[in-house]
Each structure stands twice: as C-alpha cells, then as structure tokens.
Short mmCIF file of C-alpha atoms in Angstrom, two decimals:
data_model
loop_
_atom_site.label_atom_id
_atom_site.label_comp_id
_atom_site.label_asym_id
_atom_site.label_seq_id
_atom_site.Cartn_x
_atom_site.Cartn_y
_atom_site.Cartn_z
CA MET A 292 110.52 -1.78 -154.45
CA ALA A 293 111.14 -0.89 -158.23
CA THR A 294 111.04 3.00 -158.93
CA SER A 295 108.35 2.54 -161.57
CA LEU A 296 106.09 1.01 -159.13
CA ARG A 297 106.68 3.40 -156.15
CA ASN A 298 105.91 6.27 -158.94
CA ALA A 299 102.69 4.56 -159.74
CA VAL A 300 101.51 4.43 -156.14
CA LEU A 301 102.40 8.10 -155.48
CA ALA A 302 100.63 9.09 -158.63
CA ALA A 303 97.50 7.13 -158.02
CA LEU A 304 97.54 8.35 -154.41
CA ALA A 305 97.72 12.08 -155.61
CA VAL A 306 94.26 11.66 -157.15
CA ILE A 307 92.26 10.08 -154.23
CA PRO A 308 90.43 12.20 -151.93
CA THR A 309 92.55 12.49 -148.54
CA THR A 310 89.86 11.23 -146.11
CA LEU A 311 87.10 9.05 -145.96
CA SER A 312 85.11 9.81 -142.43
CA ILE A 313 83.59 7.31 -140.63
CA THR A 314 81.91 6.66 -137.39
CA ILE A 315 82.44 3.82 -135.11
CA THR A 316 79.84 3.21 -132.72
CA SER A 317 80.71 3.63 -129.14
CA ALA A 318 84.31 4.11 -129.91
CA GLU A 319 86.88 6.76 -131.08
CA VAL A 320 85.74 8.40 -134.35
CA ILE A 321 88.79 7.63 -136.64
CA ASN A 322 89.52 8.60 -140.43
CA THR A 323 89.75 6.01 -143.21
CA PRO A 324 92.97 6.95 -145.02
CA PHE A 325 93.20 7.46 -148.47
CA HIS A 326 95.99 4.71 -148.60
CA SER A 327 93.44 1.98 -147.36
CA ILE A 328 91.12 2.99 -150.44
CA TYR A 329 93.93 2.89 -152.84
CA ALA A 330 95.22 -0.30 -151.08
CA ARG A 331 91.81 -1.99 -151.79
CA GLN A 332 91.64 -0.73 -155.51
CA THR A 333 94.98 -1.30 -156.51
CA CYS A 334 97.19 -3.68 -154.33
CA ALA A 335 94.89 -6.85 -153.71
CA GLY A 336 97.33 -9.45 -153.65
CA ASP A 337 100.59 -7.46 -154.30
CA VAL A 338 102.41 -7.48 -151.28
CA SER A 339 105.04 -5.23 -152.75
CA CYS A 340 102.28 -2.85 -153.64
CA ILE A 341 101.07 -2.99 -149.97
CA CYS A 342 104.54 -2.35 -148.51
CA GLU A 343 105.01 0.99 -150.59
CA VAL A 344 101.62 2.34 -149.62
CA LEU A 345 102.91 1.72 -145.90
CA ARG A 346 105.97 3.26 -146.43
CA GLU A 347 103.97 6.33 -147.62
CA ALA A 348 101.42 6.11 -144.77
CA LEU A 349 104.03 5.90 -141.87
CA THR A 350 106.66 8.44 -142.96
CA GLY A 351 108.93 8.41 -140.03
CA THR A 352 112.43 7.27 -139.79
CA ASN A 353 112.81 3.41 -140.54
CA GLN A 354 108.89 2.90 -140.05
CA THR A 355 108.81 0.89 -143.26
CA LEU A 356 111.68 -1.53 -144.00
CA PHE A 357 112.23 -3.89 -146.87
CA PRO A 358 114.92 -6.33 -147.02
CA SER A 359 116.67 -4.40 -149.64
CA ASP A 360 117.10 -1.81 -146.67
CA GLY A 361 120.13 -4.10 -145.57
CA ALA A 362 121.44 -3.94 -141.95
CA ILE A 363 118.68 -1.97 -140.45
CA TYR A 364 116.20 -4.24 -141.75
CA LYS A 365 118.14 -7.25 -140.46
CA ASP A 366 118.61 -5.66 -137.11
CA PHE A 367 114.41 -5.61 -136.91
CA GLU A 368 114.29 -9.19 -138.10
CA ASP A 369 116.80 -10.23 -135.67
CA ILE A 370 114.97 -8.99 -132.61
CA ASN A 371 113.03 -12.30 -132.56
CA TYR A 372 114.75 -14.45 -129.82
CA SER A 373 115.06 -17.92 -131.42
CA ALA A 374 116.93 -17.82 -135.03
CA ALA A 375 114.23 -20.02 -136.36
CA CYS A 376 111.54 -17.31 -136.10
CA ARG A 377 113.64 -14.64 -137.98
CA LEU A 378 111.49 -14.97 -141.17
CA SER A 379 112.02 -12.38 -143.93
CA ALA A 380 109.04 -10.37 -144.42
CA ALA A 381 108.06 -8.71 -147.34
CA CYS A 382 108.55 -5.44 -145.17
CA ILE A 383 108.47 -4.33 -141.25
CA VAL A 384 106.29 -1.78 -140.32
CA SER A 385 106.78 -0.02 -137.00
CA PRO A 386 103.92 2.04 -135.99
CA LYS A 387 104.80 4.89 -133.31
CA ASN A 388 101.28 5.50 -131.96
CA ALA A 389 97.64 4.22 -131.70
CA GLN A 390 96.69 5.70 -134.98
CA GLU A 391 99.57 4.47 -136.94
CA VAL A 392 98.58 0.94 -135.65
CA SER A 393 95.19 1.73 -136.86
CA THR A 394 96.24 2.84 -140.21
CA ALA A 395 98.64 -0.23 -140.85
CA ILE A 396 95.55 -2.56 -140.08
CA ASN A 397 93.26 -0.45 -142.13
CA ILE A 398 95.49 -0.92 -145.27
CA LEU A 399 96.22 -4.77 -144.40
CA SER A 400 92.86 -5.67 -144.15
CA GLU A 401 91.58 -3.51 -147.15
CA ALA A 402 93.70 -5.34 -149.45
CA GLY A 403 93.48 -8.69 -147.79
CA THR A 404 97.28 -9.26 -147.02
CA LYS A 405 98.63 -11.41 -144.39
CA PHE A 406 100.55 -10.07 -141.43
CA ALA A 407 102.24 -10.90 -138.23
CA VAL A 408 102.29 -8.74 -134.91
CA ARG A 409 105.73 -8.88 -132.81
CA SER A 410 105.96 -7.38 -129.64
CA GLY A 411 109.16 -8.22 -127.97
CA GLY A 412 109.83 -11.41 -130.09
CA HIS A 413 110.36 -14.06 -127.40
CA ASN A 414 108.03 -16.44 -128.76
CA TYR A 415 109.67 -19.48 -130.17
CA ILE A 416 107.26 -20.75 -132.60
CA PRO A 417 108.11 -19.75 -136.43
CA GLY A 418 105.40 -17.45 -137.48
CA PHE A 419 103.66 -16.63 -134.75
CA GLY A 420 105.58 -13.20 -134.00
CA SER A 421 107.11 -13.55 -137.67
CA ILE A 422 105.99 -13.96 -141.32
CA ASP A 423 107.71 -14.47 -144.95
CA GLU A 424 107.97 -12.85 -147.87
CA GLY A 425 104.31 -13.24 -148.72
CA GLY A 426 103.19 -10.83 -145.55
CA VAL A 427 104.04 -8.19 -143.66
CA LEU A 428 105.26 -7.87 -139.92
CA ILE A 429 103.68 -5.30 -137.70
CA SER A 430 106.52 -4.38 -135.14
CA LEU A 431 105.46 -2.83 -131.97
CA SER A 432 108.88 -2.07 -130.56
CA SER A 433 108.20 1.80 -131.16
CA LEU A 434 105.26 1.18 -128.82
CA ASN A 435 107.72 1.12 -125.62
CA SER A 436 106.73 3.98 -123.18
CA THR A 437 106.16 3.51 -119.54
CA GLU A 438 103.92 6.11 -117.92
CA LEU A 439 102.98 6.37 -114.23
CA SER A 440 100.02 7.95 -113.39
CA GLU A 441 99.71 10.99 -111.22
CA ASP A 442 98.50 9.09 -108.34
CA LYS A 443 101.02 6.27 -108.94
CA LYS A 444 98.42 3.47 -108.63
CA THR A 445 98.64 2.39 -112.06
CA ALA A 446 101.23 2.45 -114.90
CA LYS A 447 100.56 2.67 -118.91
CA ILE A 448 102.91 0.57 -120.60
CA GLY A 449 103.29 -0.13 -124.31
CA PRO A 450 103.47 -3.71 -125.71
CA GLY A 451 107.09 -3.09 -127.42
CA SER A 452 108.83 -2.42 -124.17
CA ARG A 453 110.70 -4.82 -122.33
CA TRP A 454 110.42 -5.51 -118.65
CA GLN A 455 113.90 -4.34 -117.94
CA ALA A 456 112.99 -0.73 -119.23
CA VAL A 457 109.72 -1.15 -117.07
CA TYR A 458 111.15 -2.02 -114.08
CA GLU A 459 113.92 0.61 -114.45
CA ALA A 460 111.35 3.22 -114.62
CA LEU A 461 109.34 2.15 -111.63
CA VAL A 462 111.62 0.38 -108.99
CA PRO A 463 113.47 3.98 -108.23
CA GLU A 464 110.22 5.18 -107.17
CA GLY A 465 109.50 2.12 -104.86
CA LEU A 466 106.98 0.61 -107.31
CA VAL A 467 106.34 -2.56 -109.31
CA VAL A 468 103.53 -3.91 -111.61
CA ILE A 469 103.07 -7.82 -111.81
CA GLY A 470 105.30 -8.70 -114.89
CA GLY A 471 108.13 -10.54 -116.40
CA ARG A 472 111.12 -12.58 -114.52
CA VAL A 473 113.62 -11.69 -117.37
CA GLY A 474 114.26 -8.02 -118.52
CA PRO A 475 114.89 -8.84 -122.30
CA VAL A 476 111.20 -10.33 -122.47
CA GLY A 477 108.60 -8.23 -124.26
CA VAL A 478 105.58 -6.75 -122.47
CA GLY A 479 102.92 -7.79 -124.99
CA GLY A 480 103.17 -11.40 -125.50
CA LEU A 481 103.66 -12.10 -121.64
CA MET A 482 100.72 -10.36 -121.06
CA LEU A 483 98.36 -12.02 -123.57
CA GLY A 484 99.59 -15.19 -122.41
CA GLY A 485 98.89 -14.86 -118.67
CA GLY A 486 102.57 -14.17 -117.23
CA LEU A 487 104.39 -16.05 -114.54
CA ASN A 488 105.97 -13.34 -112.16
CA TYR A 489 107.96 -13.11 -108.79
CA PHE A 490 104.76 -12.24 -107.10
CA ALA A 491 102.23 -14.71 -108.35
CA THR A 492 101.41 -16.27 -104.97
CA GLN A 493 100.37 -12.81 -103.62
CA ARG A 494 99.05 -11.49 -106.80
CA GLY A 495 97.96 -13.92 -109.52
CA LEU A 496 99.30 -14.03 -113.08
CA ALA A 497 100.34 -10.90 -114.58
CA PHE A 498 97.00 -10.35 -116.68
CA ASP A 499 95.01 -10.66 -113.35
CA ASN A 500 96.79 -7.14 -112.73
CA VAL A 501 95.69 -5.20 -115.51
CA LYS A 502 93.14 -2.34 -115.26
CA SER A 503 92.39 -1.45 -118.70
CA TYR A 504 93.56 -2.51 -122.13
CA GLU A 505 93.79 -0.07 -125.09
CA VAL A 506 92.98 -1.91 -128.41
CA VAL A 507 92.88 -1.32 -132.34
CA LEU A 508 90.22 -3.57 -133.53
CA ALA A 509 89.96 -4.73 -137.00
CA GLY A 510 88.22 -2.07 -138.40
CA GLY A 511 90.80 0.45 -136.97
CA SER A 512 88.56 1.87 -134.31
CA ILE A 513 90.66 2.54 -130.91
CA VAL A 514 88.77 1.38 -127.70
CA THR A 515 89.65 1.09 -124.13
CA ALA A 516 88.51 -2.23 -122.33
CA SER A 517 88.11 -2.50 -118.57
CA ALA A 518 86.11 -4.60 -116.24
CA ASP A 519 83.50 -1.84 -115.86
CA ASN A 520 82.91 -0.08 -118.81
CA GLU A 521 80.86 -0.92 -122.23
CA TYR A 522 83.93 -3.50 -123.48
CA SER A 523 83.84 -5.63 -120.23
CA ASP A 524 83.64 -8.51 -122.43
CA LEU A 525 86.69 -7.69 -124.66
CA TYR A 526 88.57 -7.03 -121.24
CA LYS A 527 87.65 -10.35 -120.17
CA GLY A 528 88.27 -11.89 -123.29
CA LEU A 529 91.96 -10.45 -123.22
CA ARG A 530 92.66 -12.42 -120.28
CA GLY A 531 93.34 -15.56 -121.97
CA GLY A 532 91.84 -15.06 -125.59
CA ALA A 533 95.21 -13.45 -126.86
CA SER A 534 95.44 -12.00 -130.24
CA ASN A 535 91.94 -12.89 -131.51
CA PHE A 536 90.23 -9.51 -131.34
CA GLY A 537 92.81 -6.84 -131.96
CA ILE A 538 96.10 -5.25 -131.27
CA VAL A 539 96.67 -4.31 -127.84
CA ILE A 540 98.64 -0.84 -127.99
CA SER A 541 98.54 -0.03 -124.14
CA TYR A 542 98.31 -1.81 -120.70
CA GLU A 543 97.29 -0.15 -117.75
CA LEU A 544 98.77 -2.03 -114.72
CA TYR A 545 98.14 -1.68 -111.37
CA THR A 546 101.24 -0.86 -109.21
CA TYR A 547 102.30 -2.07 -105.75
CA PRO A 548 105.06 -1.15 -103.43
CA VAL A 549 108.36 -3.03 -103.59
CA GLY A 550 111.61 -3.09 -101.48
CA ASP A 551 114.64 -5.23 -101.49
CA PHE A 552 114.51 -8.90 -101.85
CA TYR A 553 116.35 -11.96 -100.14
CA VAL A 554 118.24 -13.42 -103.28
CA ASP A 555 120.11 -16.80 -103.39
CA ALA A 556 121.17 -18.59 -106.39
CA ARG A 557 122.31 -22.22 -105.94
CA ALA A 558 123.45 -25.03 -108.27
CA TYR A 559 123.42 -28.92 -107.54
CA ASN A 560 125.43 -31.85 -108.89
CA PRO A 561 123.44 -34.32 -110.92
CA ASN A 562 123.59 -37.08 -108.84
CA GLN A 563 121.29 -34.85 -106.27
CA THR A 564 118.35 -34.45 -108.80
CA SER A 565 116.06 -36.86 -107.09
CA ASP A 566 116.72 -35.28 -103.63
CA PHE A 567 116.74 -31.82 -105.15
CA LEU A 568 113.16 -32.47 -106.30
CA HIS A 569 111.85 -34.06 -103.47
CA ALA A 570 113.04 -30.76 -101.88
CA PHE A 571 111.04 -28.91 -104.38
CA GLY A 572 108.02 -30.85 -103.74
CA LYS A 573 108.27 -29.93 -99.95
CA TYR A 574 108.64 -26.49 -100.41
CA GLN A 575 105.44 -26.68 -102.75
CA ASP A 576 103.64 -28.46 -99.91
CA GLU A 577 104.98 -26.23 -97.08
CA GLY A 578 107.35 -23.17 -97.88
CA GLN A 579 105.28 -21.89 -100.82
CA SER A 580 102.13 -21.05 -98.38
CA ASP A 581 104.56 -18.03 -97.48
CA PRO A 582 103.37 -15.48 -100.15
CA LEU A 583 106.48 -13.55 -99.99
CA SER A 584 108.63 -16.72 -101.15
CA SER A 585 109.26 -17.51 -104.81
CA VAL A 586 111.54 -20.11 -106.79
CA THR A 587 112.82 -20.44 -109.94
CA VAL A 588 114.15 -24.17 -111.05
CA GLN A 589 116.03 -25.47 -114.01
CA LEU A 590 117.17 -28.88 -114.43
CA LEU A 591 120.17 -28.98 -116.69
CA GLU A 592 122.68 -31.59 -117.98
CA THR A 593 125.33 -29.96 -114.99
CA GLY A 594 122.55 -30.50 -112.52
CA PRO A 595 119.73 -28.26 -111.07
CA THR A 596 119.94 -24.71 -110.26
CA ILE A 597 117.59 -22.70 -108.30
CA LEU A 598 116.79 -18.91 -107.70
CA LEU A 599 115.50 -18.37 -104.07
CA LEU A 600 113.63 -14.83 -103.92
CA TYR A 601 111.94 -13.67 -100.69
CA ASN A 602 110.05 -10.05 -101.16
CA LYS A 603 111.69 -8.57 -98.07
CA PRO A 604 115.35 -8.26 -96.96
CA VAL A 605 116.30 -11.16 -94.66
CA GLN A 606 118.98 -13.22 -93.66
CA GLN A 607 117.49 -16.61 -94.58
CA ALA A 608 113.89 -17.40 -95.35
CA LYS A 609 112.25 -20.30 -93.32
CA ALA A 610 109.92 -20.84 -96.18
CA PHE A 611 113.21 -22.34 -98.17
CA ASP A 612 114.03 -24.80 -95.29
CA ALA A 613 113.71 -27.73 -97.48
CA PHE A 614 116.43 -26.49 -99.85
CA TYR A 615 118.51 -25.51 -96.78
CA SER A 616 118.45 -29.11 -95.44
CA LEU A 617 120.28 -30.43 -98.79
CA GLU A 618 123.64 -31.40 -97.57
CA SER A 619 125.63 -29.57 -100.37
CA TYR A 620 125.36 -26.99 -103.07
CA GLN A 621 127.61 -24.58 -105.03
CA PRO A 622 126.81 -21.19 -104.82
CA ILE A 623 126.25 -19.39 -108.05
CA LEU A 624 126.84 -16.22 -106.13
CA PRO A 625 126.48 -15.39 -102.29
CA ALA A 626 123.10 -14.90 -100.92
CA PHE A 627 122.49 -10.95 -100.62
CA ASN A 628 119.74 -8.55 -100.50
CA GLY A 629 119.04 -6.56 -103.55
CA SER A 630 116.59 -4.91 -105.58
CA LEU A 631 114.58 -6.45 -108.82
CA LEU A 632 116.82 -4.63 -110.74
CA ASP A 633 119.59 -6.82 -109.21
CA ILE A 634 117.74 -9.77 -109.93
CA LEU A 635 117.42 -9.05 -113.23
CA ALA A 636 120.93 -8.53 -113.93
CA LEU A 637 121.18 -12.21 -112.83
CA THR A 638 118.62 -13.99 -114.74
CA GLY A 639 118.94 -11.86 -117.88
CA SER A 640 122.29 -13.51 -118.05
CA ARG A 641 120.85 -17.00 -119.15
CA PHE A 642 119.38 -15.41 -122.36
CA SER A 643 121.04 -16.85 -125.67
CA THR A 644 121.96 -14.62 -128.39
CA GLY A 645 123.17 -15.14 -132.01
CA GLU A 646 122.11 -17.93 -134.28
CA VAL A 647 120.65 -20.09 -131.35
CA ARG A 648 117.32 -21.46 -132.25
CA THR A 649 114.60 -22.61 -129.56
CA TYR A 650 111.89 -24.62 -129.17
CA GLY A 651 109.70 -26.11 -126.29
CA GLU A 652 106.17 -27.27 -125.01
CA THR A 653 104.24 -27.18 -122.09
CA PHE A 654 101.68 -29.57 -120.03
CA SER A 655 100.28 -29.25 -116.32
CA HIS A 656 99.52 -31.83 -113.66
CA LYS A 657 98.77 -31.78 -110.00
CA ALA A 658 101.65 -31.60 -107.70
CA ASP A 659 103.44 -34.88 -107.20
CA VAL A 660 107.03 -35.59 -106.41
CA ASP A 661 107.31 -39.16 -107.62
CA LEU A 662 105.46 -38.19 -110.83
CA MET A 663 107.88 -34.99 -111.26
CA ILE A 664 110.51 -37.41 -110.87
CA GLU A 665 109.10 -39.83 -113.43
CA LEU A 666 108.68 -37.00 -115.97
CA TYR A 667 112.30 -35.78 -115.79
CA ASP A 668 113.73 -39.41 -116.42
CA ILE A 669 111.67 -39.33 -119.70
CA PHE A 670 113.01 -36.12 -120.52
CA THR A 671 116.54 -36.84 -120.07
CA GLU A 672 116.03 -40.44 -121.79
CA GLU A 673 114.54 -38.33 -124.59
CA THR A 674 117.23 -35.78 -124.99
CA LYS A 675 120.48 -37.75 -124.21
CA ASN A 676 121.15 -38.05 -128.13
CA LEU A 677 121.09 -34.64 -129.19
CA PRO A 678 122.98 -33.13 -131.84
CA ALA A 679 126.67 -31.75 -130.41
CA ASP A 680 125.35 -28.38 -130.82
CA ALA A 681 122.08 -28.97 -129.05
CA SER A 682 121.31 -28.63 -125.03
CA ALA A 683 117.93 -29.14 -123.35
CA VAL A 684 116.70 -27.43 -120.30
CA TRP A 685 113.58 -28.79 -117.91
CA VAL A 686 112.01 -26.07 -116.17
CA PRO A 687 108.96 -27.10 -113.57
CA ASN A 688 107.20 -24.30 -112.17
CA ALA A 689 105.20 -24.71 -108.82
CA ILE A 690 101.92 -23.14 -109.19
CA PRO A 691 100.15 -22.74 -105.68
CA ALA A 692 96.32 -23.00 -105.65
CA SER A 693 96.15 -19.26 -105.03
CA VAL A 694 96.88 -18.40 -108.37
CA ALA A 695 93.43 -19.94 -109.52
CA THR A 696 91.79 -18.25 -106.49
CA LEU A 697 93.36 -14.47 -107.29
CA GLY A 698 92.19 -14.83 -110.67
CA LYS A 699 89.00 -15.37 -109.76
CA GLN A 700 89.11 -12.55 -107.15
CA HIS A 701 90.66 -10.19 -109.62
CA GLY A 702 87.57 -10.13 -112.06
CA GLY A 703 87.87 -13.40 -113.63
CA ASN A 704 90.36 -15.25 -116.43
CA LEU A 705 89.66 -17.88 -119.14
CA LEU A 706 92.00 -20.27 -117.98
CA GLY A 707 89.63 -22.58 -116.42
CA LEU A 708 92.42 -23.29 -113.89
CA GLU A 709 91.68 -25.64 -111.03
CA GLU A 710 92.31 -24.41 -107.36
CA VAL A 711 94.99 -27.15 -106.54
CA PRO A 712 98.82 -26.84 -106.35
CA GLN A 713 100.05 -27.81 -109.83
CA GLN A 714 102.94 -27.81 -111.85
CA TRP A 715 103.45 -26.30 -115.60
CA TYR A 716 106.32 -26.90 -117.27
CA GLU A 717 108.35 -24.81 -119.73
CA TRP A 718 111.11 -27.11 -120.71
CA TYR A 719 113.01 -26.26 -124.34
CA ILE A 720 115.89 -27.20 -126.40
CA THR A 721 118.40 -25.09 -127.98
CA TRP A 722 120.22 -25.72 -131.37
CA THR A 723 122.12 -24.09 -134.09
CA ASP A 724 121.67 -26.19 -137.16
CA PRO A 725 118.62 -25.32 -139.23
CA ALA A 726 118.60 -28.83 -140.71
CA GLN A 727 117.83 -30.13 -137.47
CA ASP A 728 114.49 -28.35 -137.04
CA THR A 729 112.26 -30.67 -138.16
CA ALA A 730 113.94 -33.37 -135.69
CA ILE A 731 113.75 -31.36 -132.92
CA LEU A 732 110.25 -30.66 -133.35
CA ASP A 733 109.49 -34.39 -133.54
CA LEU A 734 111.32 -34.97 -130.55
CA SER A 735 109.62 -32.24 -128.63
CA GLN A 736 106.14 -33.45 -129.79
CA ARG A 737 107.28 -36.92 -128.29
CA ILE A 738 108.46 -35.71 -125.01
CA THR A 739 105.03 -33.82 -124.50
CA GLN A 740 103.00 -37.06 -125.43
CA ARG A 741 104.97 -39.38 -123.19
CA CYS A 742 104.87 -36.86 -120.30
CA THR A 743 100.98 -36.63 -120.39
CA GLU A 744 100.43 -39.92 -120.91
CA ALA A 745 102.66 -40.65 -117.71
CA ALA A 746 100.53 -38.09 -115.61
CA LYS A 747 97.27 -39.48 -116.99
CA ALA A 748 98.15 -42.96 -115.99
CA LYS A 749 98.39 -41.47 -112.50
CA ASP A 750 95.53 -39.77 -112.85
CA LEU A 751 97.17 -36.28 -112.19
CA LEU A 752 96.85 -34.60 -115.85
CA LEU A 753 95.65 -31.36 -115.88
CA PRO A 754 94.08 -30.05 -119.19
CA TYR A 755 95.30 -26.62 -118.72
CA LEU A 756 98.18 -25.64 -121.31
CA PHE A 757 100.32 -22.62 -120.42
CA MET A 758 100.21 -20.20 -123.60
CA ASN A 759 103.74 -18.39 -122.92
CA THR A 760 105.58 -21.79 -123.07
CA ALA A 761 103.15 -23.59 -125.32
CA GLY A 762 104.40 -25.57 -128.83
CA LYS A 763 103.08 -25.18 -132.26
CA THR A 764 100.55 -27.74 -132.67
CA GLN A 765 99.12 -27.47 -128.72
CA LYS A 766 95.42 -26.63 -128.42
CA VAL A 767 95.88 -24.04 -125.82
CA LEU A 768 92.40 -22.22 -126.14
CA ALA A 769 90.55 -25.93 -126.40
CA SER A 770 92.39 -26.51 -122.79
CA TYR A 771 90.58 -23.79 -121.04
CA GLY A 772 87.34 -25.45 -121.21
CA ALA A 773 84.15 -25.48 -123.33
CA GLU A 774 82.45 -22.51 -121.80
CA ASN A 775 85.30 -20.26 -122.03
CA VAL A 776 86.16 -21.53 -125.48
CA GLU A 777 82.62 -20.39 -126.50
CA PHE A 778 83.08 -17.13 -124.77
CA ILE A 779 86.36 -16.46 -126.78
CA ARG A 780 84.56 -17.29 -130.08
CA THR A 781 81.47 -15.16 -129.29
CA THR A 782 83.87 -11.94 -128.30
CA ALA A 783 85.93 -12.46 -131.44
CA ALA A 784 82.79 -12.68 -133.58
CA LYS A 785 81.79 -9.53 -132.26
CA TYR A 786 84.66 -7.33 -132.42
CA ASP A 787 86.20 -8.94 -135.61
CA PRO A 788 83.13 -9.65 -137.58
CA GLU A 789 84.98 -9.90 -141.00
CA GLN A 790 87.51 -12.22 -139.07
CA VAL A 791 90.85 -10.19 -140.03
CA PHE A 792 92.51 -11.71 -137.33
CA GLN A 793 91.22 -15.11 -138.33
CA LYS A 794 91.81 -14.93 -142.12
CA LEU A 795 94.98 -12.65 -142.26
CA GLN A 796 96.96 -12.98 -139.39
CA ASN A 797 99.71 -15.59 -140.06
CA GLY A 798 100.08 -17.35 -136.70
CA GLY A 799 99.01 -17.50 -132.80
CA PHE A 800 96.56 -19.67 -130.75
CA LEU A 801 93.52 -18.53 -132.79
CA VAL A 802 89.64 -19.54 -132.97
CA ARG A 803 90.48 -20.68 -136.42
CA ASP A 804 92.36 -23.65 -135.27
CA LEU A 805 89.82 -24.57 -132.65
#
C-alpha cells in the first residue's frame, strides 16, 4: 500500500475510541474494535484500505501479507493444492486465535469486503478457498494445534492443521480421531464436507464423530455448538451445511484406540481391469461386512492400484479374499504390519506439487459391478485424448450401508443418505497448461453428465453428491433432499441474519446458489 494511504489510516485510527462494547445474547461477550468502525466509515469499497486496517489490527509477524511482500506472500498463496486455485488476493490474513478471526470478520463485514476462507487449501475449485485482487483471503493455517483432553477421550483440533500433524500427535498415545486418509490434507475442509476415512465402516464419516464445534459467527460472536446445548441446531447444520453459518475455528473430536494395521499395496495390469472391478464388487458384497477392513482404489492408465488395510496386525485378512484370488499382481511394496503413520508415508507420496492443476467431480449410485465397468469405460473414452501434460485418475469409493446408519446413530447429519451399499466417485484430471482450463472443465462436466445418465438408465443413480470431491457447478446442498435443504436455509438465516457469508464469501456450496 502507498505510504500516504497507510499514514492516513493510522491517523484516523488514532482518533477513534478504542472499543465499543456490545453484548451477544447467549454467546461470548466480545468487543467491536475501533478498526471495524474505521473500516465501516472510511474504507467501504476500497480493499487496499481494508487490508491496511487488517495489518494494523493483526500485528503479529506475517499476519497480513500483500503481493508486494514478495516470496513470503507467494509461499502463502501457493499453499493451495491446485495451481488453478492460486489466485492473488489483495492481501492474505492469518489470524492466530479465535478473537483475531472475530476481528477479521468484523472488519470485512463492516466494510462489505469480499473474502474467502482457506484451511488446508486442498479444494480444487478456484474461488472456494481463494480469491483474486478484489478481496481478502482468510488463511486459518495458524490455527493448527492438536490438544488432547485430560481424560484423553477427545481432542481439540484447529482447522488449519494437516492430518499428518494430527496423527503424529495422537498415534504415539495409542489414539486416533476419525479424519483424513492422506497426511497433507487440511482438517477444516475435510471435516465440513463429511470426510471419508479408514474407519468409515466402524465409525461413519469424520463429521459424525465431532463432539463440538467452536465457531465465529458473522457478527463476530464466538460460540461452542454441541448436540446438547443451546446451539444444537448449529451443530446439526455443520454436519452437511459447510460454510453457510460461520467460520469453524476448532473441532472437538472423539478419540478411539488404535494399534497397527495390516497394509498391502498392489498394482495390476490394464488388461485386468474388468476382473479387478469384479473383485472390488465382491469385496463390497462380502468382505466389507468386516468393519476392520478398508480399501482405497485408483484406476490409472497404467492399471488399477489398491491399498488393502485391516485394522489389526495379521498375515492376511479373509475380508480381502476377492483380491487374493486374482491371478497376478505387482506389489507396490511387500505387505507389512505398521502404524497409521506408516500408511500416511505411503499415501502422501501420491500428492502432486509445483504447477500441477487439478479438477474433478463426483456422483453416486447403488453398488453394481456391471455399472462400475460401464462407467469406467465412459471415463477412459472421454479422457483418451487428453493433452500430453495431462493425466486422469478414476477413484471409486465403496460405501457400506453402515455409513448412513452410523450417521443417524451419532446424532444425525444432513446428507440424506440411503441405507444401501453405494459407490461415491472422486475422479480427477491433472494438467499444467492454464490454456487448457476451460477445456478440462467442459470435459469434466461431460463425463459427469454421461455417467449420471448411464446410472439413471439402470435405475441405480443416487441423488447424493459428496461435497469433498464435488465440482464447481454441482448442486451439493440440493442433493441432500428438500427437508435438509430447508433446515440449512433456516439455520443460516438464524446465525447470519445479515447474510454476510452469502453476500461476501467468494465461493463455496452456499445457500445463495440453491
């Protein structure tokens, strides 16, 4: 920012009263800082002015960064996983505690300044965890603590933490929380979207295992929402309603005992794909009834790969007999018994870095082997002529009926899941040339359209769209069903009556888009 504007801001701040106290009914009493008053009176419509106010309000090292700050700003911008999501915000602010998140949202809302909120930056939709020079990026990366309760029954985890760090804190204690399958993924986005995990058959989705949320609301108040307090509707809303209500600054998760796993990573030839998918279907019909078993599948141009996990150290697990019966495979590494941290060392290696751009979409259907094969044929047909720098990955997730059942047993969520075995997809395409962005998006939407039409033709299509892997134009909230949509609308209106998160938030699966 120009020195003259900075000096003007400082001079104006010096003559404004330091605080204006306001009482928030049934919530923590907070102060409206003088920075918010100045933002409202002087900076409306001027994002550069707002950024300078934020720099004065959040005084820690590198808490407010401008593009002119050079390499350190670029490092924060590049946290976004997909290069397509690395937009140049007017400034990036990194609050280090709840009160500073409250201060930031007060300043932005008072001035009517657009913003985006980023936890780990793994979402690959441009504008959801990023924003251009017309707004401010709130980075939650400094809210990255993992605090185990005294009785070790719960852990409070910041949204800016990565699952690698969370598990490194808990696994040595013989404990785990239900969270991400890959270490570099951030906590916040995965928890808001549902969260597939290695314990889903036993425990349900990640957000089905939240005891409480600490949330900064649009007015700056800080509340704790749980199933049995006055914010129980907000607690329920956050189990599917994502970023429509406020900014979650802490997740209190239940902990569970954890030991070593049986780990077996295998690769197959492309000409085995049909047999492999039949084995995958048989596993879902039979082997997945063992709640200690879990599989992670990827279908690549070079052939299928699978990670077999059993939540107990064994030599082999009967749950995986369908895969053992396949005639040949290439071990990615010899089968072993190891910890969750050993598994993360294996899965984290598949994450791209540098200037790789990523985009994908999702859909779901009732489990059916023949349909799985047909859908993969559609995918390979559509992606056979990708640019030379691009690649495509097909990821079917076998979801047992117990995921829906456990969600209901653990207090209920808003996803509207049917209690049937089903497949959720998280296929994606990677590329490096920005000139291909539009073509890849168009191709992705065509893949989704063809696949959903094929599933619908067999009367197997399910309405649910998995938020964590959904695409830019997919109507995730609407897929939950009318009753759940209405609950989200009502709850959002209650906790954000001025529609700050609808009008000013840059992107997301929001009520405004219904």
